[in-house]
Short mmCIF file of C-alpha atoms and ligand atoms in Angstrom, two decimals:
data_model
loop_
_atom_site.label_atom_id
_atom_site.label_comp_id
_atom_site.label_asym_id
_atom_site.label_seq_id
_atom_site.Cartn_x
_atom_site.Cartn_y
_atom_site.Cartn_z
CA MET A 823 15.90 4.74 -26.81
CA SER A 824 12.45 3.96 -28.21
CA THR A 825 9.39 6.25 -28.15
CA PRO A 826 8.37 7.34 -24.64
CA VAL A 827 5.57 5.36 -23.02
CA PRO A 828 2.32 7.35 -23.33
CA PHE A 829 0.20 8.47 -20.40
CA TRP A 830 -3.59 8.33 -20.45
CA VAL A 831 -5.99 11.27 -20.60
CA ALA A 832 -9.66 10.27 -20.43
CA GLY A 833 -8.89 6.74 -21.58
CA THR A 834 -6.76 7.83 -24.54
CA PRO A 835 -2.97 7.38 -24.84
CA ARG A 836 -1.03 10.61 -25.21
CA HIS A 837 2.54 11.86 -25.52
CA SER A 838 3.82 15.27 -24.57
CA THR A 839 7.04 17.02 -25.47
CA GLU A 840 8.40 16.15 -22.01
CA SER A 841 9.60 12.72 -20.96
CA THR A 842 11.68 11.25 -18.16
CA PRO A 843 14.10 8.31 -18.16
CA ILE A 844 13.22 5.35 -15.97
CA THR A 845 16.25 3.36 -14.86
CA HIS A 846 16.75 0.04 -13.13
CA PRO A 847 17.52 0.57 -9.41
CA TYR A 848 20.00 -2.34 -9.42
CA ASP A 849 22.41 -1.18 -12.13
CA ASN A 850 20.93 2.08 -13.44
CA ALA A 851 20.37 0.43 -16.83
CA PRO A 852 17.86 2.39 -18.95
CA VAL A 853 14.42 0.78 -18.88
CA ALA A 854 12.23 3.21 -20.84
CA ARG A 855 11.27 6.85 -21.10
CA ALA A 856 7.87 7.87 -19.76
CA SER A 857 5.95 10.81 -21.18
CA ILE A 858 5.18 13.47 -18.57
CA ALA A 859 1.76 15.07 -18.41
CA THR A 860 1.42 18.85 -18.56
CA ASP A 861 -0.96 21.18 -16.71
CA ALA A 862 -3.12 21.24 -19.85
CA ASP A 863 -3.35 17.42 -19.82
CA ALA A 864 -4.31 17.50 -16.15
CA ALA A 865 -6.98 20.14 -16.86
CA GLU A 866 -8.39 18.03 -19.68
CA ALA A 867 -8.46 14.87 -17.55
CA THR A 868 -10.21 16.79 -14.76
CA ALA A 869 -12.85 18.24 -17.09
CA ALA A 870 -13.48 14.77 -18.52
CA ALA A 871 -13.81 13.21 -15.05
CA HIS A 872 -16.21 15.97 -14.00
CA ALA A 873 -18.34 15.50 -17.12
CA ALA A 874 -18.37 11.72 -16.71
CA ALA A 875 -19.33 11.76 -13.02
CA GLU A 876 -23.16 11.76 -13.25
CA PRO A 877 -23.55 9.38 -16.22
CA PHE A 878 -20.94 7.02 -14.78
CA ALA A 879 -22.67 6.95 -11.39
CA ARG A 880 -25.83 5.82 -13.21
CA ALA A 881 -24.10 3.29 -15.53
CA SER A 882 -25.05 -0.32 -14.99
CA ALA A 883 -23.19 -2.29 -12.38
CA ALA A 884 -23.06 -5.19 -14.84
CA GLN A 885 -21.04 -3.12 -17.29
CA ARG A 886 -18.62 -1.89 -14.64
CA SER A 887 -18.23 -5.36 -13.22
CA ARG A 888 -17.50 -6.90 -16.66
CA SER A 889 -14.81 -4.28 -17.29
CA LEU A 890 -13.14 -4.86 -13.93
CA ASP A 891 -13.27 -8.59 -14.46
CA HIS A 892 -11.60 -8.15 -17.85
CA VAL A 893 -8.72 -6.23 -16.26
CA ALA A 894 -8.31 -8.96 -13.62
CA ARG A 895 -8.07 -11.65 -16.31
CA ARG A 896 -5.62 -9.69 -18.43
CA LEU A 897 -3.39 -9.00 -15.42
CA THR A 898 -3.29 -12.72 -14.82
CA GLU A 899 -2.59 -13.55 -18.49
CA ARG A 900 0.24 -11.00 -18.67
CA THR A 901 1.72 -11.73 -15.23
CA ASP A 902 5.26 -12.57 -16.33
CA GLU A 903 5.62 -9.52 -18.56
CA ILE A 904 4.13 -7.19 -15.94
CA ALA A 905 6.29 -8.66 -13.17
CA GLU A 906 9.41 -8.03 -15.27
CA LEU A 907 8.32 -4.42 -15.71
CA ILE A 908 7.75 -3.95 -11.96
CA THR A 909 11.18 -5.43 -11.25
CA ALA A 910 12.79 -3.18 -13.86
CA GLU A 911 11.33 0.07 -12.53
CA ASN A 912 11.22 -0.71 -8.80
CA GLY A 913 14.06 -3.19 -8.27
CA LYS A 914 12.01 -5.70 -6.27
CA PRO A 915 12.88 -9.35 -6.94
CA LEU A 916 10.82 -11.11 -9.58
CA ARG A 917 9.17 -13.38 -7.01
CA TRP A 918 7.73 -10.33 -5.22
CA ALA A 919 6.82 -8.63 -8.48
CA ARG A 920 4.83 -11.71 -9.51
CA ALA A 921 3.12 -11.74 -6.13
CA GLU A 922 2.24 -8.07 -6.57
CA THR A 923 0.72 -8.71 -9.99
CA GLY A 924 -1.38 -11.53 -8.56
CA ARG A 925 -2.55 -9.25 -5.78
CA ALA A 926 -3.52 -6.53 -8.26
CA ALA A 927 -5.54 -9.09 -10.23
CA SER A 928 -7.24 -10.06 -6.99
CA VAL A 929 -8.12 -6.40 -6.29
CA PHE A 930 -9.84 -6.16 -9.68
CA HIS A 931 -11.60 -9.52 -9.14
CA TRP A 932 -12.96 -8.39 -5.77
CA ALA A 933 -14.01 -5.04 -7.21
CA ALA A 934 -15.79 -6.82 -10.09
CA GLU A 935 -17.72 -8.98 -7.63
CA GLU A 936 -18.52 -6.21 -5.20
CA ALA A 937 -19.65 -3.88 -7.99
CA ARG A 938 -22.55 -6.32 -8.44
CA ARG A 939 -23.40 -6.49 -4.74
CA PHE A 940 -22.75 -2.94 -3.63
CA GLY A 941 -25.97 -1.05 -3.02
CA GLY A 942 -27.26 0.31 0.20
CA GLU A 943 -29.69 -0.65 2.88
CA TRP A 944 -33.31 -0.58 3.82
CA GLN A 945 -34.28 0.95 7.14
CA ARG A 946 -37.66 0.93 8.82
CA LEU A 947 -39.40 4.17 9.73
CA ASP A 948 -42.29 2.54 11.62
CA THR A 949 -40.31 3.03 14.81
CA ASP A 950 -42.08 6.41 14.79
CA PRO A 951 -45.79 5.98 15.63
CA GLN A 952 -46.54 8.68 13.06
CA SER A 953 -45.04 6.53 10.28
CA PRO A 954 -46.73 3.16 10.34
CA GLY A 955 -45.27 1.12 7.48
CA GLY A 956 -42.69 3.80 6.66
CA VAL A 957 -39.34 2.82 5.14
CA ALA A 958 -36.19 4.55 4.00
CA LEU A 959 -33.75 3.40 1.35
CA VAL A 960 -30.17 4.39 2.15
CA ALA A 961 -28.37 4.36 -1.19
CA ARG A 962 -24.60 4.80 -1.54
CA HIS A 963 -23.76 7.56 -3.99
CA PRO A 964 -20.23 8.29 -5.30
CA ARG A 965 -18.81 11.37 -3.59
CA GLY A 966 -17.48 12.43 -6.99
CA PRO A 967 -14.32 12.12 -9.10
CA VAL A 968 -11.30 10.86 -7.21
CA LEU A 969 -7.67 11.94 -7.35
CA GLY A 970 -5.52 8.90 -6.44
CA ILE A 971 -1.85 9.45 -5.59
CA THR A 972 0.45 6.45 -5.12
CA PRO A 973 3.99 5.67 -3.90
CA PHE A 974 6.83 3.76 -5.54
CA ASN A 975 6.91 0.64 -3.39
CA PHE A 976 3.94 -1.25 -4.90
CA PRO A 977 3.77 0.54 -8.25
CA LEU A 978 0.97 -1.66 -9.60
CA ASN A 979 -1.01 -2.93 -6.64
CA LEU A 980 -1.45 0.40 -4.89
CA VAL A 981 -2.65 1.89 -8.18
CA ALA A 982 -5.09 -1.03 -8.40
CA HIS A 983 -6.30 -0.22 -4.87
CA LYS A 984 -7.17 3.30 -6.04
CA VAL A 985 -8.58 2.53 -9.48
CA ALA A 986 -10.66 -0.64 -8.99
CA PRO A 987 -12.86 0.47 -6.04
CA ALA A 988 -13.49 3.86 -7.68
CA LEU A 989 -14.61 2.30 -10.95
CA ALA A 990 -16.64 -0.30 -9.04
CA VAL A 991 -18.79 2.40 -7.38
CA GLY A 992 -19.03 4.52 -10.52
CA ALA A 993 -16.60 7.28 -9.53
CA PRO A 994 -14.23 8.59 -12.24
CA ILE A 995 -10.60 8.55 -11.17
CA ILE A 996 -7.38 10.30 -12.10
CA VAL A 997 -4.41 8.40 -10.74
CA LYS A 998 -0.93 9.88 -10.33
CA PRO A 999 1.81 7.23 -10.02
CA ALA A 1000 5.15 7.80 -8.28
CA PRO A 1001 7.78 9.55 -10.44
CA ALA A 1002 10.32 6.71 -10.26
CA THR A 1003 7.83 3.94 -11.09
CA PRO A 1004 5.11 4.99 -13.56
CA LEU A 1005 5.52 2.14 -16.07
CA SER A 1006 3.33 -0.58 -14.56
CA ALA A 1007 0.57 1.99 -13.91
CA LEU A 1008 0.80 3.09 -17.55
CA LEU A 1009 0.60 -0.54 -18.65
CA LEU A 1010 -2.55 -0.93 -16.56
CA GLY A 1011 -3.93 1.80 -18.83
CA GLU A 1012 -3.60 -0.59 -21.79
CA LEU A 1013 -5.86 -3.09 -20.01
CA LEU A 1014 -8.41 -0.46 -18.97
CA ALA A 1015 -8.49 0.79 -22.57
CA GLU A 1016 -9.58 -2.69 -23.71
CA THR A 1017 -12.80 -2.37 -21.68
CA ALA A 1018 -16.11 -0.60 -22.29
CA LEU A 1019 -15.51 1.85 -19.43
CA PRO A 1020 -16.50 5.38 -20.48
CA SER A 1021 -13.42 7.29 -21.58
CA GLY A 1022 -13.86 10.10 -19.05
CA SER A 1023 -13.94 7.65 -16.17
CA TRP A 1024 -10.19 7.18 -15.92
CA SER A 1025 -6.88 8.94 -16.56
CA ILE A 1026 -3.33 7.95 -15.57
CA LEU A 1027 -1.11 11.01 -15.30
CA PRO A 1028 2.58 10.99 -14.40
CA LEU A 1029 2.82 14.59 -13.21
CA PRO A 1030 5.86 16.18 -11.57
CA ASN A 1031 5.30 16.96 -7.88
CA ASP A 1032 5.35 20.72 -8.47
CA ARG A 1033 2.30 20.38 -10.75
CA MET A 1034 0.31 18.55 -8.09
CA PRO A 1035 -0.93 21.38 -5.83
CA ARG A 1036 -3.14 22.79 -8.60
CA LEU A 1037 -4.69 19.38 -9.27
CA VAL A 1038 -5.11 18.65 -5.55
CA ALA A 1039 -6.91 21.99 -5.12
CA ASP A 1040 -9.28 21.53 -8.08
CA THR A 1041 -12.81 21.50 -6.66
CA ARG A 1042 -14.01 19.21 -9.46
CA LEU A 1043 -12.05 16.42 -7.71
CA PRO A 1044 -13.76 16.32 -4.28
CA VAL A 1045 -11.98 13.15 -3.12
CA VAL A 1046 -8.23 12.71 -2.67
CA SER A 1047 -7.00 9.21 -1.88
CA PHE A 1048 -3.31 9.35 -0.99
CA THR A 1049 -0.83 6.60 -0.21
CA GLY A 1050 2.71 7.67 0.61
CA SER A 1051 4.79 9.43 3.22
CA GLY A 1052 3.38 11.31 6.21
CA PRO A 1053 4.69 14.80 5.44
CA VAL A 1054 3.28 14.79 1.90
CA GLY A 1055 -0.02 13.26 2.99
CA ARG A 1056 -0.51 15.73 5.82
CA SER A 1057 0.39 18.69 3.58
CA ILE A 1058 -2.35 17.61 1.17
CA ARG A 1059 -4.91 17.34 3.97
CA GLU A 1060 -3.99 20.79 5.23
CA ALA A 1061 -4.19 22.26 1.72
CA VAL A 1062 -7.74 21.00 1.09
CA PRO A 1063 -9.49 20.68 4.48
CA HIS A 1064 -12.93 20.84 2.83
CA LYS A 1065 -12.27 17.73 0.70
CA HIS A 1066 -12.72 14.09 1.57
CA VAL A 1067 -9.07 13.02 2.01
CA THR A 1068 -7.98 9.46 2.78
CA LEU A 1069 -4.38 8.97 3.90
CA GLU A 1070 -2.47 5.68 3.90
CA LEU A 1071 0.89 6.62 5.42
CA GLY A 1072 3.97 5.06 6.95
CA GLY A 1073 4.65 2.83 9.92
CA ASN A 1074 7.29 0.98 11.94
CA ALA A 1075 5.43 -2.28 12.33
CA ALA A 1076 6.16 -4.62 15.21
CA ALA A 1077 6.06 -8.37 15.77
CA VAL A 1078 5.53 -9.68 19.30
CA VAL A 1079 6.73 -13.21 20.08
CA CYS A 1080 5.03 -14.46 23.26
CA ASP A 1081 6.31 -16.93 25.88
CA ASP A 1082 3.91 -19.65 24.67
CA TRP A 1083 5.44 -19.54 21.15
CA SER A 1084 8.30 -21.71 22.30
CA THR A 1085 8.64 -25.07 20.56
CA PRO A 1086 11.48 -25.46 18.04
CA ALA A 1087 8.86 -25.50 15.25
CA ASP A 1088 7.22 -22.34 16.62
CA LEU A 1089 10.51 -20.49 16.80
CA ALA A 1090 11.64 -21.69 13.37
CA TRP A 1091 8.38 -20.41 11.84
CA ALA A 1092 8.52 -17.05 13.62
CA ALA A 1093 12.21 -16.57 12.74
CA ASP A 1094 11.62 -17.39 9.08
CA ARG A 1095 8.60 -15.11 8.74
CA ILE A 1096 10.28 -12.25 10.59
CA ALA A 1097 13.48 -12.54 8.55
CA VAL A 1098 11.65 -12.67 5.22
CA PHE A 1099 9.12 -9.94 5.95
CA ALA A 1100 11.60 -7.52 7.49
CA THR A 1101 13.64 -7.63 4.31
CA TYR A 1102 11.18 -8.33 1.48
CA GLN A 1103 11.24 -5.58 -1.12
CA ALA A 1104 14.37 -4.43 0.73
CA GLY A 1105 12.12 -3.47 3.64
CA GLN A 1106 10.22 -0.95 1.52
CA SER A 1107 6.76 -1.83 2.72
CA CYS A 1108 4.75 0.16 5.24
CA ILE A 1109 4.05 -3.12 7.10
CA ALA A 1110 7.51 -4.69 6.85
CA VAL A 1111 8.63 -6.00 10.24
CA GLN A 1112 10.83 -3.32 11.80
CA ARG A 1113 10.61 -3.89 15.56
CA VAL A 1114 10.54 -7.33 17.24
CA PHE A 1115 9.59 -7.69 20.90
CA ALA A 1116 10.45 -11.19 22.10
CA ASP A 1117 9.52 -12.52 25.52
CA SER A 1118 12.65 -12.95 27.64
CA THR A 1119 11.97 -16.72 27.95
CA ILE A 1120 12.51 -17.27 24.21
CA ALA A 1121 14.38 -14.12 23.13
CA ALA A 1122 17.90 -15.56 22.97
CA GLU A 1123 16.92 -18.54 20.84
CA LEU A 1124 14.63 -16.49 18.59
CA THR A 1125 17.33 -13.88 18.03
CA GLU A 1126 19.88 -16.54 17.10
CA ARG A 1127 17.47 -18.08 14.61
CA VAL A 1128 16.47 -14.73 13.07
CA VAL A 1129 20.11 -13.71 12.67
CA GLN A 1130 20.96 -17.01 10.98
CA ARG A 1131 17.99 -16.81 8.65
CA VAL A 1132 18.64 -13.18 7.69
CA ALA A 1133 22.28 -13.99 7.01
CA THR A 1134 21.29 -16.70 4.50
CA LEU A 1135 18.92 -14.53 2.42
CA ALA A 1136 20.07 -14.37 -1.20
CA THR A 1137 20.80 -10.77 -2.19
CA GLY A 1138 21.71 -9.27 -5.55
CA ASP A 1139 20.20 -8.81 -8.99
CA PRO A 1140 16.39 -8.81 -8.62
CA ARG A 1141 16.09 -10.31 -12.13
CA ASP A 1142 17.73 -13.49 -10.81
CA GLU A 1143 15.03 -15.99 -9.77
CA HIS A 1144 16.99 -16.88 -6.63
CA THR A 1145 17.30 -13.35 -5.30
CA GLN A 1146 15.26 -12.67 -2.19
CA VAL A 1147 16.45 -9.14 -1.38
CA GLY A 1148 17.29 -6.62 -4.10
CA PRO A 1149 18.30 -2.96 -4.04
CA LEU A 1150 16.41 -0.08 -2.49
CA ILE A 1151 14.76 2.37 -4.86
CA ASP A 1152 17.99 4.38 -5.18
CA GLU A 1153 21.39 4.93 -3.61
CA GLU A 1154 20.18 7.92 -1.60
CA ALA A 1155 17.64 5.71 0.18
CA ALA A 1156 20.34 3.12 0.95
CA ARG A 1157 22.67 5.85 2.27
CA ARG A 1158 19.96 7.05 4.64
CA VAL A 1159 19.51 3.53 6.03
CA GLU A 1160 23.30 3.21 6.38
CA GLN A 1161 23.37 6.42 8.38
CA TRP A 1162 20.55 5.36 10.72
CA VAL A 1163 22.27 2.02 11.43
CA ALA A 1164 25.58 3.81 12.10
CA GLU A 1165 23.81 6.21 14.49
CA ALA A 1166 22.24 3.31 16.40
CA ALA A 1167 25.59 1.49 16.58
CA ASP A 1168 27.28 4.66 17.88
CA ALA A 1169 24.57 4.85 20.55
CA GLY A 1170 25.43 1.33 21.76
CA ALA A 1171 23.39 -1.03 19.54
CA ARG A 1172 24.97 -4.30 18.40
CA ILE A 1173 24.85 -5.20 14.70
CA ARG A 1174 24.25 -8.98 14.63
CA THR A 1175 24.42 -9.40 10.87
CA GLY A 1176 24.56 -7.10 7.84
CA GLY A 1177 25.28 -3.43 8.41
CA HIS A 1178 26.92 -2.58 5.09
CA ARG A 1179 25.98 -0.96 1.79
CA THR A 1180 26.99 -1.33 -1.86
CA GLY A 1181 25.44 1.32 -4.09
CA ALA A 1182 21.65 1.08 -3.71
CA GLU A 1183 21.89 -2.29 -1.96
CA TYR A 1184 21.78 -2.44 1.81
CA ALA A 1185 22.59 -5.79 3.41
CA PRO A 1186 19.75 -7.41 5.39
CA THR A 1187 20.56 -6.32 8.93
CA VAL A 1188 19.61 -7.32 12.48
CA LEU A 1189 20.42 -5.20 15.52
CA THR A 1190 19.89 -5.69 19.23
CA GLY A 1191 20.17 -3.17 22.02
CA VAL A 1192 18.94 -0.22 19.93
CA PRO A 1193 18.12 2.72 22.23
CA SER A 1194 14.46 3.69 22.04
CA THR A 1195 15.43 7.21 21.00
CA ALA A 1196 17.35 6.05 17.90
CA ARG A 1197 15.67 6.71 14.56
CA LEU A 1198 15.79 2.95 13.87
CA ALA A 1199 13.45 2.48 16.83
CA CYS A 1200 11.08 5.39 16.46
CA GLU A 1201 10.97 6.39 12.76
CA GLU A 1202 10.05 4.35 9.67
CA VAL A 1203 13.27 2.77 8.39
CA PHE A 1204 11.89 1.64 4.99
CA GLY A 1205 14.97 -0.55 4.54
CA PRO A 1206 15.91 -4.22 5.20
CA VAL A 1207 16.69 -3.66 8.87
CA LEU A 1208 15.08 -5.03 12.02
CA THR A 1209 15.66 -4.55 15.70
CA ILE A 1210 15.03 -7.17 18.41
CA ASP A 1211 14.27 -6.31 22.05
CA GLU A 1212 13.56 -8.52 25.05
CA VAL A 1213 10.37 -7.92 27.02
CA ASP A 1214 8.85 -9.46 30.14
CA GLY A 1215 5.29 -10.49 29.41
CA LEU A 1216 2.45 -9.18 27.29
CA ASP A 1217 1.96 -5.90 29.16
CA GLU A 1218 5.47 -4.72 28.42
CA ALA A 1219 5.28 -6.01 24.83
CA PHE A 1220 2.05 -4.12 24.14
CA ASP A 1221 3.37 -0.95 25.80
CA ARG A 1222 6.46 -1.09 23.58
CA VAL A 1223 4.38 -1.62 20.43
CA ASN A 1224 2.16 1.32 21.37
CA ASP A 1225 5.15 3.53 22.12
CA SER A 1226 5.19 4.73 18.52
CA ARG A 1227 3.81 7.63 16.51
CA PHE A 1228 2.54 5.05 14.04
CA GLY A 1229 -0.08 2.30 14.15
CA LEU A 1230 -0.66 0.20 11.04
CA GLN A 1231 -0.53 -3.51 11.91
CA THR A 1232 1.12 -5.75 14.52
CA GLY A 1233 1.94 -9.45 14.34
CA VAL A 1234 1.48 -11.44 17.57
CA PHE A 1235 2.95 -14.93 17.71
CA THR A 1236 0.79 -16.69 20.29
CA HIS A 1237 -1.39 -19.80 20.51
CA ARG A 1238 -3.57 -18.29 23.22
CA SER A 1239 -6.93 -16.83 22.30
CA ASP A 1240 -6.95 -14.59 25.40
CA SER A 1241 -3.67 -13.03 24.25
CA ALA A 1242 -5.14 -12.55 20.76
CA PHE A 1243 -8.18 -10.74 22.15
CA ALA A 1244 -5.99 -8.72 24.52
CA ALA A 1245 -3.95 -7.63 21.50
CA LEU A 1246 -7.11 -6.58 19.67
CA ALA A 1247 -8.28 -4.57 22.67
CA ARG A 1248 -5.01 -2.96 23.63
CA LEU A 1249 -2.86 -2.40 20.57
CA HIS A 1250 -3.31 0.98 18.89
CA VAL A 1251 -3.20 -0.24 15.31
CA GLY A 1252 -5.48 -0.84 12.32
CA GLY A 1253 -4.98 -4.62 12.38
CA VAL A 1254 -3.53 -7.47 14.44
CA VAL A 1255 -2.22 -10.65 12.81
CA ILE A 1256 -2.09 -13.72 15.04
CA GLY A 1257 0.62 -16.36 14.54
CA ASP A 1258 2.27 -14.37 11.78
CA VAL A 1259 4.01 -11.12 10.86
CA PRO A 1260 2.30 -7.71 10.59
CA SER A 1261 2.98 -7.77 6.86
CA VAL A 1262 -0.03 -9.96 6.05
CA ARG A 1263 -2.63 -8.07 4.03
CA ALA A 1264 -5.63 -9.47 2.14
CA GLU A 1265 -6.94 -7.23 -0.63
CA HIS A 1266 -10.58 -7.29 0.49
CA VAL A 1267 -10.08 -6.79 4.23
CA PRO A 1268 -10.12 -3.26 5.72
CA TYR A 1269 -6.60 -1.93 5.83
CA GLY A 1270 -5.16 1.27 7.22
CA GLY A 1271 -3.68 2.93 10.23
CA VAL A 1272 -4.24 5.02 13.32
CA LYS A 1273 -2.13 7.85 14.75
CA GLU A 1274 0.34 9.10 12.12
CA SER A 1275 -0.18 6.03 9.93
CA GLY A 1276 -3.26 7.43 8.31
CA VAL A 1277 -6.89 8.41 8.11
CA GLY A 1278 -9.55 6.11 6.67
CA ARG A 1279 -9.39 2.57 5.37
CA GLU A 1280 -8.69 0.82 2.09
CA GLY A 1281 -9.26 -2.79 1.11
CA VAL A 1282 -11.72 -3.14 -1.74
CA MET A 1283 -15.01 -3.02 0.19
CA ALA A 1284 -13.83 -0.45 2.76
CA ALA A 1285 -12.59 1.76 -0.08
CA MET A 1286 -15.92 1.45 -1.90
CA THR A 1287 -17.70 2.60 1.24
CA ASP A 1288 -15.19 5.42 1.71
CA LEU A 1289 -15.63 6.68 -1.86
CA THR A 1290 -19.40 6.91 -1.50
CA GLU A 1291 -21.79 8.70 0.82
CA PRO A 1292 -25.26 7.74 1.99
CA ARG A 1293 -28.18 9.27 0.12
CA VAL A 1294 -31.59 8.65 1.65
CA LEU A 1295 -34.91 8.08 -0.10
CA ALA A 1296 -37.62 8.11 2.57
CA PHE A 1297 -41.20 6.81 2.33
CA PRO A 1298 -42.62 7.88 5.68
CA GLY A 1299 -46.14 6.76 5.10
CA VAL A 1300 -46.23 3.73 2.80
P1 NAD B 950 6.01 10.10 -1.16
O1 NAD B 950 5.14 10.69 -0.13
O2 NAD B 950 7.32 10.70 -1.42
O3 NAD B 950 5.26 10.07 -2.57
C1 NAD B 950 3.97 9.51 -2.70
C2 NAD B 950 3.29 10.14 -3.89
O4 NAD B 950 3.02 11.52 -3.61
C3 NAD B 950 4.13 10.13 -5.17
O5 NAD B 950 3.31 9.86 -6.27
C4 NAD B 950 4.66 11.55 -5.22
O6 NAD B 950 5.02 11.96 -6.50
C5 NAD B 950 3.46 12.31 -4.70
N1 NAD B 950 3.73 13.67 -4.20
C6 NAD B 950 4.88 14.17 -3.73
N2 NAD B 950 4.74 15.47 -3.41
C7 NAD B 950 3.45 15.79 -3.65
C8 NAD B 950 2.66 16.96 -3.48
N3 NAD B 950 3.18 18.08 -3.00
N4 NAD B 950 1.36 16.92 -3.81
C9 NAD B 950 0.81 15.78 -4.28
N5 NAD B 950 1.50 14.63 -4.47
C10 NAD B 950 2.81 14.63 -4.16
O7 NAD B 950 6.15 8.54 -0.77
P2 NAD B 950 7.07 7.41 -1.43
O8 NAD B 950 8.48 7.64 -1.01
O9 NAD B 950 6.75 7.23 -2.86
O10 NAD B 950 6.49 6.12 -0.68
C11 NAD B 950 6.96 5.68 0.54
C12 NAD B 950 5.98 6.00 1.65
O11 NAD B 950 4.69 5.48 1.36
C13 NAD B 950 6.39 5.34 2.96
O12 NAD B 950 6.24 6.26 4.02
C14 NAD B 950 5.40 4.20 3.11
O13 NAD B 950 5.19 3.76 4.41
C15 NAD B 950 4.18 4.79 2.51
N6 NAD B 950 3.24 3.74 2.12
C16 NAD B 950 2.09 3.57 2.86
C17 NAD B 950 1.21 2.53 2.54
C18 NAD B 950 -0.07 2.32 3.30
O14 NAD B 950 -0.96 1.68 2.76
N7 NAD B 950 -0.19 2.82 4.51
C19 NAD B 950 1.51 1.68 1.48
C20 NAD B 950 2.69 1.87 0.77
C21 NAD B 950 3.54 2.91 1.10
#
């Protein structure tokens, strides 16, 4: 196989003597080898980020914005090539890989725009009679260099969500992509290297997990922004309680279909969206639809429609333009899903379609009658599987949604504004989507979870706020 793909230390491509094979999840075909960073590379990247922090914080917003805009344009120009790379390393169908590339470009566009606007605020001090005419400027100052850690399921866009807001506020960043899917992150390095960003401001380091604790603990990286599974995220937070740690973790997102969502067109729309977004990326999204709560007045018809739609989804080779559902990241992940479905079936659930595995592929699957204690109901399945339950009215639906350790987003299919506002008030989640699935996410809108789904918010502007702290300049007596 050809030379390993280099990683990036302080904006410079580098090889080491170690490399790892990256294989296609669909057929295990070799895709590339990726160079693996060493402790010495990590130390060098950290020293460079530390040294760059003050000058980068003072660098002009115009320069940062131009660089981010360049990356956005290049992502768009190279969409097809990048999408093929995402499909090759992650196994998601090309259509979803293209969508991901477009979303990453959007993240950089938003960051480029917001880098120009982002400042602080002016507050009056003449509320104190001793300070007539006094004012205070509340500037936003980068907290310091950021360590970004990302999962395999959106190997480009979640890296973009770490890198772009950090660079927009003038915070150097070291990003650590997931071991199975480093290639699109490393390709992003090519685009960053085309810009005028200072070299110390960014590094992209595929590091083995056992080399991470030292980097996580390094006090020169005061911010850790983690997206991934709960156990890993929580272990990081516990290891560095004095640091600013943002966690974007898992979920078992729900869709509620209300009694007023009842015309044939309503039900067709809900069934299509639920079927597609329970199974897109083989269900490997933290906001994929996992649990559906349908009002008893429409539940039978909705279930029939969802089952039919799921059964017609095209599965197979993700490189095929027609494929809607490809493999999971590996066979082990598919075996876990197979086991959870078998457990639910043994406990009395009915498999309405799907329920079988071939290698890393798990068939899109719908179950009804899943006991609330089954892992399919209470854990994060992260596979193309959804459960449907009947409920009587909004109160029961909301109680069932809230009966979860997680709380990322919920979709509520209703036409009624009072139900929408009730959902906002009563659902314990980071976001409610009306008339659609919980899987809707816009790159610039605050995004994140409550309970075990996370701490803090991303979304370009929310992340920029999170990566900075207020610094006050007061003029008490002007
Ligand atoms: P994971 O937790 O296994 O890995 C995430 C990252 O952490 C990887 O880069 C991994 O190498 C790294 N890591 C592992 N051990 C580490 C350690 N000890 N110290 C530091 N880093 C370490 O998660 P995954 O399987 O790649 O991703 C799936 C999970 O991510 C799911 O739970 C999913 O819900 C979650 N996720 C959440 C969001 C969100 O925005 N809330 C988005 C996407 C995925």
